[in-house]
XYZ file of C-alpha atoms in Angstrom:
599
model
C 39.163 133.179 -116.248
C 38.996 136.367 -114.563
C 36.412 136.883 -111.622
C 34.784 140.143 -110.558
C 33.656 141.539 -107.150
C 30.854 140.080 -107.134
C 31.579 136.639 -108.131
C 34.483 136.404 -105.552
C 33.378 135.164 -101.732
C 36.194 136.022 -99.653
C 35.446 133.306 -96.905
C 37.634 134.032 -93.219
C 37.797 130.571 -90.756
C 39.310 130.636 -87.738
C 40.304 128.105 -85.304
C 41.231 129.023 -81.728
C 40.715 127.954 -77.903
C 40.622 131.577 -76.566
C 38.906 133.692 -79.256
C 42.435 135.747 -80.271
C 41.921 133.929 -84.119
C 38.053 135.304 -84.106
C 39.091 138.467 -83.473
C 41.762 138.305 -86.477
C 39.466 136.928 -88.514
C 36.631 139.457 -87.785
C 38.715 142.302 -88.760
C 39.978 140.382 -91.852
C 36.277 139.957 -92.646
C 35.592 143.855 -91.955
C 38.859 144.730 -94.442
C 36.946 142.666 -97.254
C 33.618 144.691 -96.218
C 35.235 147.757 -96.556
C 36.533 146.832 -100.223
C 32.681 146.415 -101.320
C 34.064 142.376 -101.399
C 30.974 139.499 -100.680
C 32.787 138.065 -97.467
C 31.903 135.807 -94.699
C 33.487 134.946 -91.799
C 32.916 131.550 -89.255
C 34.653 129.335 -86.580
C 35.718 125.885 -88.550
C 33.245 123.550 -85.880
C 30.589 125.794 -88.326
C 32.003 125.451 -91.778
C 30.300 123.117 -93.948
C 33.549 120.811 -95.236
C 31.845 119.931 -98.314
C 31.808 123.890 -99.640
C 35.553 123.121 -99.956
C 35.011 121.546 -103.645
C 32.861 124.867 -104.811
C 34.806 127.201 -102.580
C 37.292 129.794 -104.422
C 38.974 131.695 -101.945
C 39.545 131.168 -98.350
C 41.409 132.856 -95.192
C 42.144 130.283 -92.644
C 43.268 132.273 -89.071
C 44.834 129.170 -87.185
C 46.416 129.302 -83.249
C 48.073 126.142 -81.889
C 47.962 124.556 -78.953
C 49.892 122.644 -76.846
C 52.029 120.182 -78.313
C 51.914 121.279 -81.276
C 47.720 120.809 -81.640
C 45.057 121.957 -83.589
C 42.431 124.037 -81.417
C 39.442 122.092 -80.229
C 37.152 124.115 -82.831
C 39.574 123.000 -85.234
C 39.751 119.568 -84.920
C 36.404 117.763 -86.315
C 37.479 119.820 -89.701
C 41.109 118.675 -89.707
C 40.382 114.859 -88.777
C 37.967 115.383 -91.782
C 41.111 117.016 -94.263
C 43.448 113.715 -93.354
C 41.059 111.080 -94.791
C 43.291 109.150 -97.059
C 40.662 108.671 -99.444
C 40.581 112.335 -100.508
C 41.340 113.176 -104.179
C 44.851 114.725 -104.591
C 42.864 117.205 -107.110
C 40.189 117.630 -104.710
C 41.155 121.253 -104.058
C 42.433 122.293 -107.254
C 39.967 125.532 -107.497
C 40.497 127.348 -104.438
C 43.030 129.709 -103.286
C 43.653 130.252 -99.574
C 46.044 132.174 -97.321
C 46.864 131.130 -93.827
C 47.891 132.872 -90.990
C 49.269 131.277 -87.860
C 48.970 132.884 -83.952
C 51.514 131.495 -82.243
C 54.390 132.388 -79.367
C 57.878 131.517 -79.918
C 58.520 130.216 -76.849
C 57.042 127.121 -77.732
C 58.777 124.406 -79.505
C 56.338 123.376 -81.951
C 55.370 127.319 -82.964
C 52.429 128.043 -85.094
C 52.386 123.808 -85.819
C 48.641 123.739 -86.609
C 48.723 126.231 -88.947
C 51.808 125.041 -90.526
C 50.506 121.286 -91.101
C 47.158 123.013 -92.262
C 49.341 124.801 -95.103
C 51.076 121.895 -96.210
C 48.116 119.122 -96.193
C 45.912 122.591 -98.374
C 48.777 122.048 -100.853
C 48.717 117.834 -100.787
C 44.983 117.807 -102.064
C 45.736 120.554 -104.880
C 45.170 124.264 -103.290
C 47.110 127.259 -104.420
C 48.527 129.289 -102.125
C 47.858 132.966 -102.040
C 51.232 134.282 -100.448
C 53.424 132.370 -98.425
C 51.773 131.252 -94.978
C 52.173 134.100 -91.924
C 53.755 132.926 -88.470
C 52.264 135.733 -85.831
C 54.397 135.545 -82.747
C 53.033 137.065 -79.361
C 56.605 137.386 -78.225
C 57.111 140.019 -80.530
C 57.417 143.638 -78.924
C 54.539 145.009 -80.849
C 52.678 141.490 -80.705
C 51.072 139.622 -83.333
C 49.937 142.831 -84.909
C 53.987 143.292 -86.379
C 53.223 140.571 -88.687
C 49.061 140.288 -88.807
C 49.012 143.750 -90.685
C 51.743 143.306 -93.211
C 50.452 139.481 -94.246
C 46.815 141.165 -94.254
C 48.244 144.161 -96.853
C 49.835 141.940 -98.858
C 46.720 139.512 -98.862
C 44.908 142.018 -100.662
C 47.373 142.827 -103.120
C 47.174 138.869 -103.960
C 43.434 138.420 -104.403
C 43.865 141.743 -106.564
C 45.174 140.137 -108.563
C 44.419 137.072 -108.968
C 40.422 137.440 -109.124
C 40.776 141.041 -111.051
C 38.925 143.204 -108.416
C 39.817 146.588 -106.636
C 40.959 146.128 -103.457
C 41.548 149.742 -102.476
C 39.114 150.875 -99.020
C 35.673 152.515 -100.463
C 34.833 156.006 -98.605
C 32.336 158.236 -98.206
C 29.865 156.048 -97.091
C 27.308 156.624 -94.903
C 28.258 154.328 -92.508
C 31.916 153.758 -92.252
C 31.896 151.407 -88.905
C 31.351 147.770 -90.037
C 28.781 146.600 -87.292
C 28.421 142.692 -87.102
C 25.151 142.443 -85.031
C 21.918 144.304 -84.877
C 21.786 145.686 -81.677
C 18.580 147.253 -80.317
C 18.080 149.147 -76.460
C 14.835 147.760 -75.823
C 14.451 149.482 -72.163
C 16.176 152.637 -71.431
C 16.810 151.995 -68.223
C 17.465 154.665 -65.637
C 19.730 153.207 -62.471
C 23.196 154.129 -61.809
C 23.297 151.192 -58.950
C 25.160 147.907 -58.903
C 22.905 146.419 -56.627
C 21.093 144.592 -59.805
C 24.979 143.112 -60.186
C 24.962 140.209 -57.876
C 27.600 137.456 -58.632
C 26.615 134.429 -56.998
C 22.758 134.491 -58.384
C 23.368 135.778 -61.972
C 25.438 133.937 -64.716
C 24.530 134.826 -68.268
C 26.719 131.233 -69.276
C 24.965 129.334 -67.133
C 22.208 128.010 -69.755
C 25.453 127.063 -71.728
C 25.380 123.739 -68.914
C 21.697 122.991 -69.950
C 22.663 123.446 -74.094
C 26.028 122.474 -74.764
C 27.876 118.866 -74.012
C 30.867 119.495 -71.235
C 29.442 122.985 -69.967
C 29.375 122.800 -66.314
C 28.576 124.925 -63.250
C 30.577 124.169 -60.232
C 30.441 124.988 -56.305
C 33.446 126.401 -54.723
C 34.456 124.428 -51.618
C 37.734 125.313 -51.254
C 39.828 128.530 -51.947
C 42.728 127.958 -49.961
C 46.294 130.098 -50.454
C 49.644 127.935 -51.232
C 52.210 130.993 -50.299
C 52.059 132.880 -46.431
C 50.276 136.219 -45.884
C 54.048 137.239 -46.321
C 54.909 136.336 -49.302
C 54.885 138.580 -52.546
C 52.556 136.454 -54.119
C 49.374 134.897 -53.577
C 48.899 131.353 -55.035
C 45.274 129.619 -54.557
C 44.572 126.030 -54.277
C 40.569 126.009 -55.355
C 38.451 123.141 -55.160
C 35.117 122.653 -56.963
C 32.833 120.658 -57.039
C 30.704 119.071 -59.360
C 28.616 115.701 -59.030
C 30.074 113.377 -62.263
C 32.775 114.975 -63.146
C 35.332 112.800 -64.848
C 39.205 113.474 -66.316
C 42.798 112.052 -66.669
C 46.308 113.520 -65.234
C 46.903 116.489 -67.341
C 43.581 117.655 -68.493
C 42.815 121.245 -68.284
C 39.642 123.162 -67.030
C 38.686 126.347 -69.098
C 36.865 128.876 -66.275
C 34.637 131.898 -67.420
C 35.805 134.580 -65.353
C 33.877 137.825 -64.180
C 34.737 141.825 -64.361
C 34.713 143.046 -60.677
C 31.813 145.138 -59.592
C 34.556 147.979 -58.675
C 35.705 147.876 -62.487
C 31.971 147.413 -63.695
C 31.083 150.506 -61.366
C 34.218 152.211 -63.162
C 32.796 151.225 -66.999
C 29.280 152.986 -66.177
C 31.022 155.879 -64.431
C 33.130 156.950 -68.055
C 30.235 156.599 -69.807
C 28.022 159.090 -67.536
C 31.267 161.640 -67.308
C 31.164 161.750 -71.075
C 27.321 161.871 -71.127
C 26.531 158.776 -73.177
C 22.787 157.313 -71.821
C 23.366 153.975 -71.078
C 23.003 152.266 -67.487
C 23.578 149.337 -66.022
C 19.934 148.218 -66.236
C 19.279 149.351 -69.884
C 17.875 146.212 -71.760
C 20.018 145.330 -75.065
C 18.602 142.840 -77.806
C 21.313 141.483 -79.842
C 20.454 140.166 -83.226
C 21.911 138.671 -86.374
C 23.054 141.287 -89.107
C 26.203 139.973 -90.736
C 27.940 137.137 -88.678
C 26.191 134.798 -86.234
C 25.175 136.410 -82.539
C 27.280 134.500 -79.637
C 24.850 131.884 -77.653
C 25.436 133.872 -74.531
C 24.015 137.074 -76.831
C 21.021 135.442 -77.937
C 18.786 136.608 -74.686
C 17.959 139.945 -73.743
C 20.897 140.993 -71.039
C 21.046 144.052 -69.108
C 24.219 145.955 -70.344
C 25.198 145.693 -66.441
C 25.301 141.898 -66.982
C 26.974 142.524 -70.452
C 29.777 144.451 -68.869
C 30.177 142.133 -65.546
C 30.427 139.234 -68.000
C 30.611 139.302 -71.290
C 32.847 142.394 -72.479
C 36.756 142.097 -71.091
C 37.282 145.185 -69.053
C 40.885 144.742 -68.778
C 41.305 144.259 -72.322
C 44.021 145.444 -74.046
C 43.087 147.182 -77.266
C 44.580 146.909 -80.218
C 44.733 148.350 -83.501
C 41.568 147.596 -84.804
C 40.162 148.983 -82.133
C 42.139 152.531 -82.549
C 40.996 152.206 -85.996
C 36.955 151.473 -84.794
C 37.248 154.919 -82.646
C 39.258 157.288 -85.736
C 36.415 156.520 -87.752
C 33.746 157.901 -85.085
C 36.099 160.942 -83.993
C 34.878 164.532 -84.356
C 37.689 166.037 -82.079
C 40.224 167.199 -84.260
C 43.114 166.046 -82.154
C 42.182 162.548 -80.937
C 40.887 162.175 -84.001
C 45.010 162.296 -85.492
C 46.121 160.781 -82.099
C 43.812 157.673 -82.799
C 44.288 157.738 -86.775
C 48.050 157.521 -86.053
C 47.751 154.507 -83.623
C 45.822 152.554 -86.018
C 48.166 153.207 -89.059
C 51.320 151.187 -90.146
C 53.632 153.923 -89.181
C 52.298 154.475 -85.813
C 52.630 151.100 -84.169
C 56.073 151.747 -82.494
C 54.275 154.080 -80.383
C 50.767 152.375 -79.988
C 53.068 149.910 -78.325
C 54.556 152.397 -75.779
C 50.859 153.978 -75.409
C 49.407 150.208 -74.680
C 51.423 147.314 -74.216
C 54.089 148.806 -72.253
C 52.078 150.158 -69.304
C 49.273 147.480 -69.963
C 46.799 150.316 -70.459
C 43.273 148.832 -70.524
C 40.423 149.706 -72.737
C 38.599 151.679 -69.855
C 41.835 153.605 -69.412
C 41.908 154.149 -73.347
C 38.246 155.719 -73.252
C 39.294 158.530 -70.399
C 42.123 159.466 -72.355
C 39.682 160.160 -75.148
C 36.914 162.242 -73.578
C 35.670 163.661 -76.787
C 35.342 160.376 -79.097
C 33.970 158.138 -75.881
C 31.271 160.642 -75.587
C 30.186 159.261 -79.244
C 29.274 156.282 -78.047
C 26.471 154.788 -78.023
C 25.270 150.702 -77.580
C 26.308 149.649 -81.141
C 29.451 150.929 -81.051
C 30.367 149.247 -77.642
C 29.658 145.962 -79.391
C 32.539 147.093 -82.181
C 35.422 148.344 -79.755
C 35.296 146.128 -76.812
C 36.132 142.675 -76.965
C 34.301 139.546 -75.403
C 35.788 138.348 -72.243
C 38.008 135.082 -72.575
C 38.357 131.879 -71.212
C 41.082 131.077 -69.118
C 42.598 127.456 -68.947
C 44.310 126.161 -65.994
C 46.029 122.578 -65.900
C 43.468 120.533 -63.354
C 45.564 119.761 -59.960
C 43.745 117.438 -58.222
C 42.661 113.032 -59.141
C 39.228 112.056 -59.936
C 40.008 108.777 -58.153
C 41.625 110.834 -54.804
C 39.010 113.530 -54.836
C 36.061 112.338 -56.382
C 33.298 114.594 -57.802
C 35.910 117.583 -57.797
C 38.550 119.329 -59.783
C 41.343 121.332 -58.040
C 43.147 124.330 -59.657
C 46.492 126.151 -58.431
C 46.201 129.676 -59.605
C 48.508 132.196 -59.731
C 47.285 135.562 -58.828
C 48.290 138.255 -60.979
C 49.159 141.491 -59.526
C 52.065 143.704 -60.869
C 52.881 147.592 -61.290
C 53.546 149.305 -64.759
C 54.263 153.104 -64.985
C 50.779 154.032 -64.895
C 49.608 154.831 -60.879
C 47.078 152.077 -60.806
C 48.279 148.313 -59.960
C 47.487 146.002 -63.145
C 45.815 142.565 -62.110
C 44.960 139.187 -63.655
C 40.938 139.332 -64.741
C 40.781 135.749 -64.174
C 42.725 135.444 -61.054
C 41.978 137.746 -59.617
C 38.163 137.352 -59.511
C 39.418 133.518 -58.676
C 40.963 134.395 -55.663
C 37.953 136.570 -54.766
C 35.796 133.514 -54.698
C 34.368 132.201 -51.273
C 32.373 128.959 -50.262
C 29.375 127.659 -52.131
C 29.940 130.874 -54.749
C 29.398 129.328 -58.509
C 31.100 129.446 -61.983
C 30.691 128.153 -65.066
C 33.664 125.451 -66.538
C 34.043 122.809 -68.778
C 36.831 120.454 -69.414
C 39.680 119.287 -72.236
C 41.868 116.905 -72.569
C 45.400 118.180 -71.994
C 48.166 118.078 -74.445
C 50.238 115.742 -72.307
C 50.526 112.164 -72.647
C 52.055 110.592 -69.628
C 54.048 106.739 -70.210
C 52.877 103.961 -68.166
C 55.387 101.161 -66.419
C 58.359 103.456 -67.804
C 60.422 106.163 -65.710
C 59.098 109.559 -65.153
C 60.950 112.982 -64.672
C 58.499 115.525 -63.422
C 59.724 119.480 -63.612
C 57.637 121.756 -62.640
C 58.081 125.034 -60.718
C 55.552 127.231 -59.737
C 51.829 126.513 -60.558
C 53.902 124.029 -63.225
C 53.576 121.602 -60.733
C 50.160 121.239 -60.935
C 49.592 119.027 -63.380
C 51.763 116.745 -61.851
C 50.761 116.843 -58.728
C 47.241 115.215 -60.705
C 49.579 112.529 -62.396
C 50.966 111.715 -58.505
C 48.072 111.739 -57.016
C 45.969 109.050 -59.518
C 49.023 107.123 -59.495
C 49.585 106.584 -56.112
C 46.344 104.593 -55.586
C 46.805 101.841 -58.534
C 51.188 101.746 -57.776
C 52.414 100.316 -55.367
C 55.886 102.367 -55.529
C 56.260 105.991 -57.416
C 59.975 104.817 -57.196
C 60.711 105.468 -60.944
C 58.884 108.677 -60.591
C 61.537 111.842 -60.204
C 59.981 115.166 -59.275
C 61.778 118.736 -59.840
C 59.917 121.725 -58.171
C 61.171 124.767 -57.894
C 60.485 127.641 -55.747
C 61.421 131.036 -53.780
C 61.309 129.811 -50.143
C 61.082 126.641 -48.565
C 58.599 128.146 -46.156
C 56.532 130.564 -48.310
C 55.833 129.437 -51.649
C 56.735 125.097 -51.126
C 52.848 124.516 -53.123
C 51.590 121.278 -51.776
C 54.382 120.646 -49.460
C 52.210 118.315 -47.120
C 51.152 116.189 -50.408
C 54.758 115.590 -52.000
C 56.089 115.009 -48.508
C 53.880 111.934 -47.786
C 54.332 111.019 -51.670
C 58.138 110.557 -50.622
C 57.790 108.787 -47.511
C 55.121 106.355 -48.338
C 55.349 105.778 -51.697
C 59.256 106.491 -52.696
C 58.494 109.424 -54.541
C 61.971 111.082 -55.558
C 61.333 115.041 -54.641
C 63.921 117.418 -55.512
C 63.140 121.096 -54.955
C 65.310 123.921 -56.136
C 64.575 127.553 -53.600
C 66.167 129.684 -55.112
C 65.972 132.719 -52.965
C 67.442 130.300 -49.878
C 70.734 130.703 -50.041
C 73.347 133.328 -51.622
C 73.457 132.243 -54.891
C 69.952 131.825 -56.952
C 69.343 127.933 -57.273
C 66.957 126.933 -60.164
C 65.376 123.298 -61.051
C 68.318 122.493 -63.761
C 71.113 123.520 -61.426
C 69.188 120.357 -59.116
C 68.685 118.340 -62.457
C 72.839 118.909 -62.595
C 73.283 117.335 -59.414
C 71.097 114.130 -60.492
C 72.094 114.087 -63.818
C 73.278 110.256 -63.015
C 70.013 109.269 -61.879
C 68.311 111.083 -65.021
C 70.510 109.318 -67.594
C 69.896 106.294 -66.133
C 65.795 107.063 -65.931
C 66.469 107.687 -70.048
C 68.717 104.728 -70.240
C 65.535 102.740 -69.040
C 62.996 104.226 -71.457
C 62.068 106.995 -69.127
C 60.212 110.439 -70.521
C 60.908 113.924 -69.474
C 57.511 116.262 -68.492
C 57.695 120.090 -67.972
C 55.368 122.870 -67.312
C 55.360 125.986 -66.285
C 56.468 129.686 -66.947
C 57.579 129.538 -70.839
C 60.226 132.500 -70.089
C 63.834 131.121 -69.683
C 62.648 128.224 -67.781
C 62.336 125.839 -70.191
C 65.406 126.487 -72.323
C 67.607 126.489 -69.688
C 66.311 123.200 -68.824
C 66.490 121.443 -72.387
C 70.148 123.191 -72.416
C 70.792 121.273 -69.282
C 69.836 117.523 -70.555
C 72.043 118.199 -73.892
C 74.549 119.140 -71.378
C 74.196 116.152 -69.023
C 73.566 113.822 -72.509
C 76.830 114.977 -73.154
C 78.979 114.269 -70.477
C 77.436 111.107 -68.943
C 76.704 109.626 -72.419
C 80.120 110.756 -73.588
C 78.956 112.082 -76.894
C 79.366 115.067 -78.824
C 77.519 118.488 -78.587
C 76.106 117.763 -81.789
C 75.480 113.764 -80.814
C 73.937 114.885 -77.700
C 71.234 117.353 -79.244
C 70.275 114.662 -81.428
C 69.600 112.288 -78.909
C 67.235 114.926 -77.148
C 65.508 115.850 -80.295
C 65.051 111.869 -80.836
C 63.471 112.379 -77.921
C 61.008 115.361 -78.419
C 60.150 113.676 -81.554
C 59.125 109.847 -80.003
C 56.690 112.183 -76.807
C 59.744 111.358 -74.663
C 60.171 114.769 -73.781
C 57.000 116.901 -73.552
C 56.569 120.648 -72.739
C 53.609 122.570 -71.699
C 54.054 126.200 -70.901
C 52.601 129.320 -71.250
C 53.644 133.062 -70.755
């Protein structure tokens, strides 16, 4: 039976831990607005499971995480989809499309979305198109695939409900807005004296509403590497009475803009004459999808820029597309209609990702179309600031009351004159004593083996969540003598993190520390040229039911590594190439060898 336009609900859900899958799905849902199509859009934590039986046609935007997970506001819906006692027929009227965010670099890529597809299938759904596997490693990002699934998508429901699916124009308003968004006090100050960090946190009633939400005290923000050094790694404790976790749990952070970039935001806005100032009053309310918590308070649009909007964003298509549509200058008008076609995103990604040009960058290099501006459209283009998650350092049974967090600054230089930076970081490391931020906490992706051998590898800020697994263990074992530790570093004397903790680990409790510095000697010296050297020792931690453990950077590191057990499988166990990888998938597939990284 053939279905019209307005019998068909196209109905976008997204699960992710950072917000990238909302944003996909947002812009799916404004493509089916666009198209005069009924559409909805929602996180899965809000979808009703039991519209799946009446339900026709569903997007599902799906990132993975760690090991291969579902993302936390995924996972009440999925433990709900593997009850065994669901009809194999259950789903036999709906027709869905999925389509995975993932990065290559990880073993298990695009997993959730993948098992997601095939369990859809098990209780009788019909694929739309075959499932799409977004990769952030590719050079023009998950847009190279995101836009051809999304085109093709359309073409499919086309046809299979009988509706046009061709973009309507000429209507009055072309922007899609999702909120109502009122200025309910004009506001008049250029100051950011009304900004003041340590007194106002728009997340903080999130502590007081939602289970897990906490606000911590800094008590610690110590550096790791010397004044010296190239880069400046933070050990930061904080504290918060109750506070409970296991070895390899992760704290998410809510990061701030700095008042210099927040004092930069106003400062393009009054050069391009739009009226709006940090202490104008903005009243977000519900038009078309469901207003943020944070949103659901009158805010300053000072606050709203410190806090919630992600000055350092990156934009992306959608957002070229946002700004073509409100263009009257003839040229930026074709500059920014180029960037946000097919055709053009070869060069969107030498105008954007290569220099990391931010969004406040974007709006000076389009004087003319920022100067269109106004309150409603800032809630379209700029994108809500995201939370960061940083593998918790520290024992709830050494350091009670307290989480600790190594953190990487991140500082680098593109082509453009200014220095690009780390949001997160960066306001981190700007942190003093007794300062505040919001957090909560999730269970990591590890699971660590009890009473069996350990191999630890972790370079860099990878060692941190071992350095938690250490720490609790030292106070219930007796010996961490079937615990093997690679960390790898520049310089013994600049960037050794936690040398004084690892050290004592060693000599009091047997702890076997091997460190690879590679900048020490001549020739660069990495953790598996050490794992080479104690490849006996390794093979016989695996010969004893021992588990391999590795964070860090997800760049060559980790590769090179899993290269290097094959290799010492291989020699030691005097097998085959082929025998060899085998035994290390066996491995990866009994959680005996367990990878968290990130890019």
């Amino acid at each position: 039976m053939t279905k019209t336009d307005s019998a068909v609900v196209v109905r976008v859900l997204y699960g992710s831990e950072t917000g990238t899958a909302q944003d996909v799905a947002e812009q799916a849902w404004k493509s089916a607005k666009r198209k005069g199509l009924q559409s909805t859009v929602s996180s899965l934590e809000d979808y009703d499971i039991r519209n799946l039986i009446s339900d026709q046609l569903i997007i599902f935007v799906v990132a993975t995480t760690g090991q291969g997970d579902p993302p936390a506001n995924m996972r009440r819906f999925w433990r709900l989809l593997l009850r065994k006692n669901l009809p194999v027929n259950m789903l036999q009227d709906l027709k869905y499309g999925i389509l995975g965010l993932g990065d290559s670099f990880y073993q298990k890529f695009n997993f959730a979305a993948k098992k997601l597809n095939k369990r859809l299938a098990q209780l009788g759904g019909e694929e739309l198109l075959p499932i799409g596997l977004a990769d952030d490693q590719h050079n023009l990002g998950i847009d190279a695939v995101v836009d051809p699934w999304m085109k093709k998508l359309w073409d499919e429901i086309g046809n299979a409900f009988n509706v046009p699916v061709e973009d309507k124009v000429g209507e009055e308003n072309s922007v899609i807005e999702r909120y109502d968004v009122a200025v309910m006090e004009t506001g008049r100050s250029t100051s950011m004296s009304s900004l003041c960090r340590s007194k106002s946190d728009i997340y903080a009633q999130e502590a007081l509403t939602k289970d897990g939400v906490r606000i911590g005290t800094i008590v610690e923000n110590k550096r790791t590497t010397t004044e010296d050094h190239f880069q400046d790694v933070r050990l930061i404790q904080i504290q918060s009475d109750g506070v409970q976790y296991q070895p390899g749990d992760v704290a998410y952070v809510r990061p701030k803009n700095s008042v210099q970039q927040v004092k930069r935001f106003f400062d393009i806005l009054h050069e391009h004459d739009v009226k709006l100032f940090p202490d104008t009053v903005i009243q977000v309310s519900q038009k078309e999808i469901k207003v943020p918590f944070v949103l659901q308070r009158n805010l300053t649009l000072g606050e709203i820029a410190e806090q919630y909007w992600d000055l350092n964003f990156k934009p992306r298509r959608s957002t070229m597309y946002t700004l073509s549509l409100i263009s009257e200058n003839e040229l930026e008008k074709e500059k920014l209609h180029e960037f946000a076609s097919p055709a053009g995103q070869e060069e969107l990604y030498d105008y954007i990702n290569r220099p990391r040009r931010n969004v406040l960058e974007l709006l000076t290099d389009f004087p003319h179309t920022t100067g269109k501006l106004n309150a409603k459209l800032l809630f379209e283009i700029m994108s809500p600031v995201k939370p960061r998650a940083y593998s918790i350092a520290s024992s709830s049974k050494a350091t009670p009351n307290a989480i600790q967090i190594l953190v990487a600054v991140v500082r680098y230089k593109t082509r453009l004159l200014e220095p690009r930076f780390g949001l997160c970081s960066e306001w981190l490391a700007s942190l003093r004593n007794n300062d505040k931020l919001v957090f909560w906490l999730q269970g990591g992706t590890f699971r660590f083996a009890k009473d069996k051998p350990i191999i630890l590898i972790g370079p860099g800020t990878g060692l941190a969540p071992f350095r938690s697994l250490l720490l609790e263990r030292a106070l219930t074992d007796e010996s961490l003598r079937d615990y093997a530790l690679f960390f790898g570093c520049r310089n013994k004397e600049r960037d050794y993190h936690c040398k004084e903790d690892l050290e004592r680990l060693s000599r009091e409790k047997n702890l076997k520390v091997f460190c690879a510095f590679s900048r020490d000697q001549e020739n660069k010296v990495y953790v598996q040229h050490v794992i080479r050297r104690q490849r006996e020792l390794c093979w016989q931690f695996l010969q004893n039911g021992g588990s391999i453990y590795l964070a860090g950077n997800s760049k060559n590191m980790p590769n090179d590594v899993r290269d290097e057990f094959v290799n010492l499988v291989k020699e030691i166990g005097e097998m085959t190439k082929e025998e060899a990888e085998v035994f290390v998938e066996h491995l990866e597939k009994n959680n005996r060898y367990q990878c968290e990284t990130w890019s």
